[in-house]
């Protein structure tokens, strides 16, 4: 499955952005989806994930600020990011998992979208 991410950009600290990731085919009855990010010189980290049934899981660093959601009809997963901080600056990637949960492993990656938060 191909994934197309969009929505990144430059925002001031405290601002908001919404990322979108569209899948090339309908996978939402089977696959969980997730968002990851990678800052320069840092390993890629999981930010949020959502199962096929809608259960969500977040990294501690974004809990209460980020919300992952999915629209099965549009084959799209979203990441609403509020109260952004400079440390949220990274390239954000969407991912489709092999199964419903993130621990089943990533099957496909999107191309990444850059989020820059200025102080």
GROMACS .gro file of N, CA and C in nm:
model
  357
    1UNK      N    1   0.085  -0.118   0.000
    1UNK     CA    2   0.000   0.000   0.000
    1UNK      C    3   0.089   0.124   0.000
    2UNK      N    4   0.049   0.224  -0.077
    2UNK     CA    5   0.122   0.351  -0.079
    2UNK      C    6   0.054   0.452   0.011
    3UNK      N    7   0.137   0.529   0.080
    3UNK     CA    8   0.086   0.628   0.174
    3UNK      C    9   0.137   0.766   0.134
    4UNK      N   10   0.050   0.864   0.135
    4UNK     CA   11   0.086   1.000   0.098
    4UNK      C   12   0.056   1.092   0.215
    5UNK      N   13   0.163   1.145   0.276
    5UNK     CA   14   0.148   1.234   0.390
    5UNK      C   15   0.155   1.379   0.346
    6UNK      N   16   0.083   1.463   0.418
    6UNK     CA   17   0.085   1.607   0.389
    6UNK      C   18   0.047   1.684   0.515
    7UNK      N   19   0.064   1.817   0.509
    7UNK     CA   20   0.019   1.902   0.619
    7UNK      C   21   0.129   1.964   0.701
    8UNK      N   22   0.253   1.928   0.676
    8UNK     CA   23   0.362   1.987   0.751
    8UNK      C   24   0.382   2.133   0.716
    9UNK      N   25   0.465   2.200   0.794
    9UNK     CA   26   0.492   2.339   0.767
    9UNK      C   27   0.563   2.404   0.883
   10UNK      N   28   0.571   2.538   0.877
   10UNK     CA   29   0.635   2.617   0.981
   10UNK      C   30   0.528   2.680   1.069
   11UNK      N   31   0.544   2.664   1.199
   11UNK     CA   32   0.446   2.718   1.293
   11UNK      C   33   0.519   2.768   1.416
   12UNK      N   34   0.464   2.869   1.480
   12UNK     CA   35   0.523   2.919   1.604
   12UNK      C   36   0.487   2.829   1.721
   13UNK      N   37   0.571   2.832   1.821
   13UNK     CA   38   0.544   2.755   1.942
   13UNK      C   39   0.407   2.792   1.997
   14UNK      N   40   0.333   2.690   2.039
   14UNK     CA   41   0.197   2.710   2.087
   14UNK      C   42   0.092   2.695   1.980
   15UNK      N   43   0.134   2.688   1.856
   15UNK     CA   44   0.041   2.676   1.744
   15UNK      C   45  -0.001   2.534   1.719
   16UNK      N   46  -0.076   2.517   1.611
   16UNK     CA   47  -0.132   2.386   1.576
   16UNK      C   48  -0.110   2.354   1.429
   17UNK      N   49  -0.104   2.227   1.401
   17UNK     CA   50  -0.100   2.175   1.264
   17UNK      C   51  -0.178   2.045   1.261
   18UNK      N   52  -0.232   2.013   1.143
   18UNK     CA   53  -0.294   1.883   1.126
   18UNK      C   54  -0.229   1.812   1.007
   19UNK      N   55  -0.175   1.697   1.035
   19UNK     CA   56  -0.116   1.613   0.929
   19UNK      C   57  -0.220   1.514   0.878
   20UNK      N   58  -0.210   1.483   0.750
   20UNK     CA   59  -0.299   1.386   0.688
   20UNK      C   60  -0.216   1.281   0.616
   21UNK      N   61  -0.269   1.161   0.609
   21UNK     CA   62  -0.203   1.052   0.537
   21UNK      C   63  -0.309   0.972   0.466
   22UNK      N   64  -0.303   0.971   0.334
   22UNK     CA   65  -0.401   0.901   0.252
   22UNK      C   66  -0.341   0.771   0.202
   23UNK      N   67  -0.416   0.663   0.216
   23UNK     CA   68  -0.372   0.532   0.168
   23UNK      C   69  -0.421   0.508   0.027
   24UNK      N   70  -0.344   0.431  -0.049
   24UNK     CA   71  -0.378   0.408  -0.190
   24UNK      C   72  -0.490   0.308  -0.206
   25UNK      N   73  -0.517   0.231  -0.106
   25UNK     CA   74  -0.627   0.135  -0.112
   25UNK      C   75  -0.686   0.120   0.025
   26UNK      N   76  -0.799   0.060   0.027
   26UNK     CA   77  -0.868   0.046   0.154
   26UNK      C   78  -0.802  -0.062   0.238
   27UNK      N   79  -0.743  -0.022   0.347
   27UNK     CA   80  -0.677  -0.117   0.436
   27UNK      C   81  -0.734  -0.105   0.576
   28UNK      N   82  -0.830  -0.019   0.591
   28UNK     CA   83  -0.868   0.020   0.725
   28UNK      C   84  -0.946  -0.087   0.800
   29UNK      N   85  -0.991  -0.188   0.729
   29UNK     CA   86  -1.057  -0.295   0.802
   29UNK      C   87  -0.959  -0.390   0.867
   30UNK      N   88  -0.831  -0.379   0.830
   30UNK     CA   89  -0.731  -0.475   0.875
   30UNK      C   90  -0.616  -0.409   0.951
   31UNK      N   91  -0.565  -0.300   0.890
   31UNK     CA   92  -0.438  -0.247   0.939
   31UNK      C   93  -0.454  -0.132   1.038
   32UNK      N   94  -0.370  -0.137   1.141
   32UNK     CA   95  -0.353  -0.019   1.223
   32UNK      C   96  -0.264   0.080   1.150
   33UNK      N   97  -0.267   0.205   1.196
   33UNK     CA   98  -0.189   0.312   1.135
   33UNK      C   99  -0.115   0.388   1.244
   34UNK      N  100  -0.007   0.454   1.204
   34UNK     CA  101   0.067   0.529   1.303
   34UNK      C  102   0.139   0.648   1.245
   35UNK      N  103   0.182   0.734   1.333
   35UNK     CA  104   0.267   0.847   1.298
   35UNK      C  105   0.398   0.835   1.375
   36UNK      N  106   0.507   0.860   1.303
   36UNK     CA  107   0.640   0.860   1.361
   36UNK      C  108   0.707   0.993   1.327
   37UNK      N  109   0.814   1.021   1.396
   37UNK     CA  110   0.891   1.141   1.363
   37UNK      C  111   1.039   1.114   1.383
   38UNK      N  112   1.117   1.192   1.308
   38UNK     CA  113   1.261   1.179   1.318
   38UNK      C  114   1.323   1.317   1.311
   39UNK      N  115   1.387   1.357   1.420
   39UNK     CA  116   1.459   1.483   1.425
   39UNK      C  117   1.602   1.460   1.378
   40UNK      N  118   1.671   1.563   1.333
   40UNK     CA  119   1.809   1.548   1.285
   40UNK      C  120   1.898   1.484   1.391
   41UNK      N  121   1.969   1.379   1.350
   41UNK     CA  122   2.061   1.313   1.441
   41UNK      C  123   1.996   1.223   1.543
   42UNK      N  124   1.865   1.207   1.531
   42UNK     CA  125   1.793   1.125   1.628
   42UNK      C  126   1.729   1.004   1.559
   43UNK      N  127   1.703   0.897   1.633
   43UNK     CA  128   1.634   0.782   1.573
   43UNK      C  129   1.487   0.814   1.551
   44UNK      N  130   1.427   0.743   1.462
   44UNK     CA  131   1.283   0.760   1.438
   44UNK      C  132   1.206   0.707   1.558
   45UNK      N  133   1.106   0.783   1.601
   45UNK     CA  134   1.028   0.741   1.717
   45UNK      C  135   0.879   0.741   1.685
   46UNK      N  136   0.809   0.651   1.748
   46UNK     CA  137   0.665   0.644   1.731
   46UNK      C  138   0.599   0.754   1.813
   47UNK      N  139   0.511   0.828   1.749
   47UNK     CA  140   0.441   0.938   1.814
   47UNK      C  141   0.302   0.894   1.858
   48UNK      N  142   0.230   0.830   1.768
   48UNK     CA  143   0.093   0.789   1.798
   48UNK      C  144   0.054   0.676   1.705
   49UNK      N  145  -0.038   0.593   1.752
   49UNK     CA  146  -0.088   0.484   1.668
   49UNK      C  147  -0.236   0.464   1.696
   50UNK      N  148  -0.302   0.404   1.598
   50UNK     CA  149  -0.445   0.377   1.611
   50UNK      C  150  -0.474   0.242   1.548
   51UNK      N  151  -0.547   0.159   1.619
   51UNK     CA  152  -0.578   0.026   1.567
   51UNK      C  153  -0.691   0.033   1.466
   52UNK      N  154  -0.716  -0.078   1.401
   52UNK     CA  155  -0.827  -0.085   1.307
   52UNK      C  156  -0.960  -0.058   1.377
   53UNK      N  157  -0.965  -0.087   1.506
   53UNK     CA  158  -1.086  -0.063   1.583
   53UNK      C  159  -1.094   0.073   1.648
   54UNK      N  160  -0.989   0.155   1.631
   54UNK     CA  161  -0.992   0.290   1.682
   54UNK      C  162  -0.926   0.312   1.817
   55UNK      N  163  -0.858   0.211   1.870
   55UNK     CA  164  -0.786   0.229   1.994
   55UNK      C  165  -0.658   0.307   1.968
   56UNK      N  166  -0.630   0.404   2.053
   56UNK     CA  167  -0.515   0.490   2.031
   56UNK      C  168  -0.407   0.471   2.137
   57UNK      N  169  -0.286   0.507   2.099
   57UNK     CA  170  -0.172   0.498   2.188
   57UNK      C  171  -0.078   0.611   2.153
   58UNK      N  172  -0.022   0.679   2.256
   58UNK     CA  173   0.062   0.796   2.233
   58UNK      C  174   0.194   0.786   2.308
   59UNK      N  175   0.295   0.848   2.252
   59UNK     CA  176   0.419   0.868   2.324
   59UNK      C  177   0.393   0.965   2.439
   60UNK      N  178   0.466   0.945   2.548
   60UNK     CA  179   0.445   1.032   2.665
   60UNK      C  180   0.467   1.179   2.631
   61UNK      N  181   0.560   1.204   2.540
   61UNK     CA  182   0.597   1.342   2.507
   61UNK      C  183   0.486   1.419   2.437
   62UNK      N  184   0.386   1.350   2.384
   62UNK     CA  185   0.280   1.419   2.309
   62UNK      C  186   0.142   1.399   2.369
   63UNK      N  187   0.133   1.320   2.474
   63UNK     CA  188   0.003   1.296   2.536
   63UNK      C  189  -0.062   1.427   2.580
   64UNK      N  190  -0.189   1.440   2.548
   64UNK     CA  191  -0.262   1.561   2.584
   64UNK      C  192  -0.248   1.673   2.484
   65UNK      N  193  -0.157   1.661   2.389
   65UNK     CA  194  -0.136   1.765   2.287
   65UNK      C  195  -0.169   1.716   2.146
   66UNK      N  196  -0.141   1.590   2.119
   66UNK     CA  197  -0.163   1.533   1.986
   66UNK      C  198  -0.281   1.436   1.990
   67UNK      N  199  -0.353   1.431   1.879
   67UNK     CA  200  -0.464   1.337   1.866
   67UNK      C  201  -0.458   1.269   1.730
   68UNK      N  202  -0.458   1.137   1.731
   68UNK     CA  203  -0.462   1.060   1.607
   68UNK      C  204  -0.605   1.015   1.584
   69UNK      N  205  -0.646   1.019   1.458
   69UNK     CA  206  -0.780   0.975   1.423
   69UNK      C  207  -0.777   0.917   1.282
   70UNK      N  208  -0.885   0.851   1.244
   70UNK     CA  209  -0.890   0.792   1.112
   70UNK      C  210  -1.030   0.807   1.054
   71UNK      N  211  -1.035   0.822   0.923
   71UNK     CA  212  -1.160   0.827   0.849
   71UNK      C  213  -1.155   0.713   0.748
   72UNK      N  214  -1.225   0.605   0.779
   72UNK     CA  215  -1.216   0.488   0.695
   72UNK      C  216  -1.270   0.513   0.554
   73UNK      N  217  -1.374   0.591   0.543
   73UNK     CA  218  -1.432   0.619   0.411
   73UNK      C  219  -1.334   0.693   0.321
   74UNK      N  220  -1.253   0.779   0.382
   74UNK     CA  221  -1.156   0.856   0.305
   74UNK      C  222  -1.019   0.790   0.301
   75UNK      N  223  -1.005   0.674   0.364
   75UNK     CA  224  -0.877   0.602   0.370
   75UNK      C  225  -0.767   0.694   0.423
   76UNK      N  226  -0.800   0.770   0.524
   76UNK     CA  227  -0.709   0.873   0.572
   76UNK      C  228  -0.692   0.865   0.723
   77UNK      N  229  -0.569   0.885   0.767
   77UNK     CA  230  -0.540   0.898   0.909
   77UNK      C  231  -0.485   1.038   0.933
   78UNK      N  232  -0.523   1.096   1.045
   78UNK     CA  233  -0.485   1.234   1.077
   78UNK      C  234  -0.403   1.238   1.205
   79UNK      N  235  -0.324   1.343   1.217
   79UNK     CA  236  -0.256   1.373   1.342
   79UNK      C  237  -0.278   1.521   1.370
   80UNK      N  238  -0.365   1.549   1.465
   80UNK     CA  239  -0.387   1.686   1.509
   80UNK      C  240  -0.286   1.719   1.617
   81UNK      N  241  -0.206   1.822   1.592
   81UNK     CA  242  -0.099   1.859   1.683
   81UNK      C  243  -0.127   1.999   1.738
   82UNK      N  244  -0.149   2.006   1.866
   82UNK     CA  245  -0.174   2.133   1.934
   82UNK      C  246  -0.063   2.165   2.033
   83UNK      N  247  -0.057   2.290   2.075
   83UNK     CA  248   0.043   2.333   2.173
   83UNK      C  249   0.183   2.287   2.131
   84UNK      N  250   0.215   2.312   2.007
   84UNK     CA  251   0.343   2.264   1.954
   84UNK      C  252   0.460   2.332   2.023
   85UNK      N  253   0.568   2.255   2.036
   85UNK     CA  254   0.690   2.301   2.100
   85UNK      C  255   0.805   2.290   2.000
   86UNK      N  256   0.909   2.368   2.020
   86UNK     CA  257   1.026   2.356   1.929
   86UNK      C  258   1.081   2.214   1.922
   87UNK      N  259   1.072   2.140   2.031
   87UNK     CA  260   1.122   2.002   2.031
   87UNK      C  261   1.035   1.907   1.949
   88UNK      N  262   0.922   1.953   1.901
   88UNK     CA  263   0.839   1.873   1.810
   88UNK      C  264   0.889   1.882   1.666
   89UNK      N  265   0.985   1.968   1.642
   89UNK     CA  266   1.041   1.983   1.507
   89UNK      C  267   1.102   1.852   1.459
   90UNK      N  268   1.056   1.805   1.345
   90UNK     CA  269   1.102   1.676   1.291
   90UNK      C  270   1.036   1.653   1.157
   91UNK      N  271   1.083   1.551   1.088
   91UNK     CA  272   1.011   1.498   0.973
   91UNK      C  273   0.914   1.393   1.027
   92UNK      N  274   0.789   1.407   0.991
   92UNK     CA  275   0.684   1.317   1.038
   92UNK      C  276   0.647   1.219   0.927
   93UNK      N  277   0.638   1.092   0.964
   93UNK     CA  278   0.607   0.985   0.870
   93UNK      C  279   0.481   0.912   0.916
   94UNK      N  280   0.396   0.880   0.821
   94UNK     CA  281   0.286   0.790   0.855
   94UNK      C  282   0.326   0.649   0.818
   95UNK      N  283   0.260   0.554   0.882
   95UNK     CA  284   0.293   0.413   0.862
   95UNK      C  285   0.167   0.329   0.870
   96UNK      N  286   0.167   0.223   0.792
   96UNK     CA  287   0.062   0.121   0.801
   96UNK      C  288   0.124  -0.004   0.862
   97UNK      N  289   0.058  -0.058   0.961
   97UNK     CA  290   0.113  -0.176   1.028
   97UNK      C  291   0.072  -0.305   0.957
   98UNK      N  292   0.143  -0.411   0.990
   98UNK     CA  293   0.112  -0.542   0.932
   98UNK      C  294  -0.021  -0.593   0.986
   99UNK      N  295  -0.049  -0.562   1.109
   99UNK     CA  296  -0.174  -0.602   1.170
   99UNK      C  297  -0.244  -0.481   1.229
  100UNK      N  298  -0.323  -0.503   1.331
  100UNK     CA  299  -0.398  -0.393   1.389
  100UNK      C  300  -0.316  -0.307   1.483
  101UNK      N  301  -0.220  -0.367   1.550
  101UNK     CA  302  -0.144  -0.296   1.653
  101UNK      C  303  -0.003  -0.260   1.607
  102UNK      N  304   0.054  -0.156   1.670
  102UNK     CA  305   0.185  -0.108   1.627
  102UNK      C  306   0.293  -0.214   1.645
  103UNK      N  307   0.276  -0.303   1.744
  103UNK     CA  308   0.380  -0.403   1.770
  103UNK      C  309   0.382  -0.515   1.666
  104UNK      N  310   0.289  -0.513   1.572
  104UNK     CA  311   0.296  -0.610   1.462
  104UNK      C  312   0.398  -0.569   1.357
  105UNK      N  313   0.448  -0.446   1.369
  105UNK     CA  314   0.551  -0.400   1.276
  105UNK      C  315   0.494  -0.318   1.162
  106UNK      N  316   0.580  -0.237   1.102
  106UNK     CA  317   0.540  -0.150   0.993
  106UNK      C  318   0.548  -0.223   0.860
  107UNK      N  319   0.441  -0.211   0.784
  107UNK     CA  320   0.437  -0.272   0.650
  107UNK      C  321   0.472  -0.170   0.542
  108UNK      N  322   0.427  -0.046   0.561
  108UNK     CA  323   0.452   0.058   0.461
  108UNK      C  324   0.475   0.192   0.529
  109UNK      N  325   0.562   0.272   0.467
  109UNK     CA  326   0.591   0.407   0.515
  109UNK      C  327   0.544   0.510   0.413
  110UNK      N  328   0.498   0.623   0.464
  110UNK     CA  329   0.476   0.739   0.379
  110UNK      C  330   0.608   0.811   0.356
  111UNK      N  331   0.604   0.917   0.275
  111UNK     CA  332   0.727   0.982   0.234
  111UNK      C  333   0.780   1.084   0.333
  112UNK      N  334   0.704   1.122   0.433
  112UNK     CA  335   0.750   1.218   0.532
  112UNK      C  336   0.707   1.360   0.499
  113UNK      N  337   0.675   1.434   0.603
  113UNK     CA  338   0.641   1.575   0.589
  113UNK      C  339   0.707   1.651   0.703
  114UNK      N  340   0.771   1.764   0.670
  114UNK     CA  341   0.852   1.837   0.767
  114UNK      C  342   0.765   1.931   0.850
  115UNK      N  343   0.783   1.921   0.981
  115UNK     CA  344   0.719   2.013   1.075
  115UNK      C  345   0.829   2.090   1.146
  116UNK      N  346   0.822   2.222   1.137
  116UNK     CA  347   0.919   2.308   1.203
  116UNK      C  348   0.846   2.400   1.298
  117UNK      N  349   0.886   2.397   1.426
  117UNK     CA  350   0.823   2.481   1.527
  117UNK      C  351   0.925   2.584   1.574
  118UNK      N  352   0.896   2.709   1.553
  118UNK     CA  353   0.988   2.815   1.592
  118UNK      C  354   0.956   2.865   1.733
  119UNK      N  355   1.058   2.907   1.803
  119UNK     CA  356   1.039   2.954   1.941
  119UNK      C  357   1.008   3.103   1.947
   0.00000   0.00000   0.00000
